[in-house]
C-alpha positions as CSV (number, residue, x, y, z in Angstrom):
1,M,110.8,78.4,113.4
2,E,107.5,80.3,113.6
3,T,106.3,83.7,112.3
4,I,103.6,85.9,112.4
5,L,102.8,87.7,108.9
6,H,100.1,90.5,108.9
7,I,98.3,90.6,105.6
8,Q,96.4,92.8,103.7
9,N,92.6,92.1,102.1
10,L,91.6,89.2,104.8
11,K,88.0,89.3,104.9
12,C,86.5,86.1,106.9
13,G,86.3,82.5,107.4
14,G,86.4,81.7,103.4
15,C,89.6,83.8,103.1
16,A,91.0,82.0,106.3
17,H,90.5,78.5,105.0
18,T,91.6,79.3,101.7
19,I,95.4,80.3,103.3
20,I,95.3,77.4,105.6
21,T,94.4,75.2,103.1
22,R,97.1,76.5,100.4
23,L,99.9,77.2,103.0
24,E,99.7,73.7,104.6
25,S,100.1,72.2,101.1
26,L,103.6,73.5,101.0
27,E,106.0,71.2,102.2
28,G,107.5,72.2,105.5
29,I,104.8,74.4,106.5
30,N,102.4,73.5,109.4
31,N,100.5,74.4,112.5
32,V,98.6,77.2,110.2
33,T,96.2,79.5,111.8
34,V,94.6,82.6,110.7
35,N,93.4,85.6,113.1
36,N,90.7,87.2,111.0
37,E,90.4,90.3,113.7
38,S,94.2,91.4,113.8
39,H,94.8,90.2,109.8
40,A,97.5,88.1,110.7
41,V,98.6,84.3,109.6
42,H,100.7,82.7,111.8
43,F,102.7,79.2,111.2
44,N,106.0,76.8,111.9
45,Y,108.3,76.6,108.7
46,S,112.0,75.1,109.0
47,S,113.8,77.4,106.5
48,D,113.9,80.6,105.0
49,K,113.3,79.4,101.7
50,Q,110.2,78.4,103.2
51,L,109.1,81.2,104.5
52,E,109.9,83.4,101.1
53,T,107.5,80.6,99.5
54,A,104.7,81.2,101.7
55,T,104.8,84.8,101.4
56,S,105.0,84.6,98.0
57,L,101.9,82.1,97.6
58,L,99.9,84.5,100.1
59,S,100.8,87.3,97.6
60,T,99.8,85.6,94.5
61,L,96.5,84.2,96.4
62,G,95.8,88.2,97.0
63,Y,97.1,88.2,100.6
64,P,100.1,90.6,100.4
65,V,102.1,90.9,103.7
66,E,101.7,94.8,104.9
67,G,103.9,96.9,103.0
68,E,104.0,95.2,100.0
69,A,102.4,96.8,96.9
70,N,98.2,96.0,96.8
71,P,97.1,96.6,93.3
72,L,93.4,96.2,92.3
73,T,94.9,92.8,90.8
74,K,95.7,91.5,94.3
75,K,92.3,92.8,95.9
76,A,90.3,91.3,93.3
77,K,92.3,88.0,93.3
78,S,91.5,88.1,97.1
79,F,87.9,88.0,96.3
80,V,88.2,84.7,94.4
81,S,90.3,82.9,96.5
82,C,87.7,83.9,99.5
83,A,84.8,82.7,97.3
84,V,86.8,79.7,96.6
85,G,87.0,79.3,100.9
86,R,83.8,80.1,101.4
87,I,82.9,76.9,98.9
88,N,84.8,74.4,100.3
89,K,84.6,74.9,103.7
């Protein structure tokens, strides 16, 4: 199955790199792409549990799905994820 999730706090290629790297490390998640302009993450998954795990990971990294709470702590985490993505790019 495939999905597109619209996320919050997506800023740049560093963010995208972190998201792609971390999601592709999950079992059953593949073909991850990130569109910075539309704030969307597209990927394939094979079970609802994997989709739930991916959504949870995005939130933990500081990129909650649109409609979820986006407190200052999530915004701060996204800056850290962004910086890590830029360094590892």
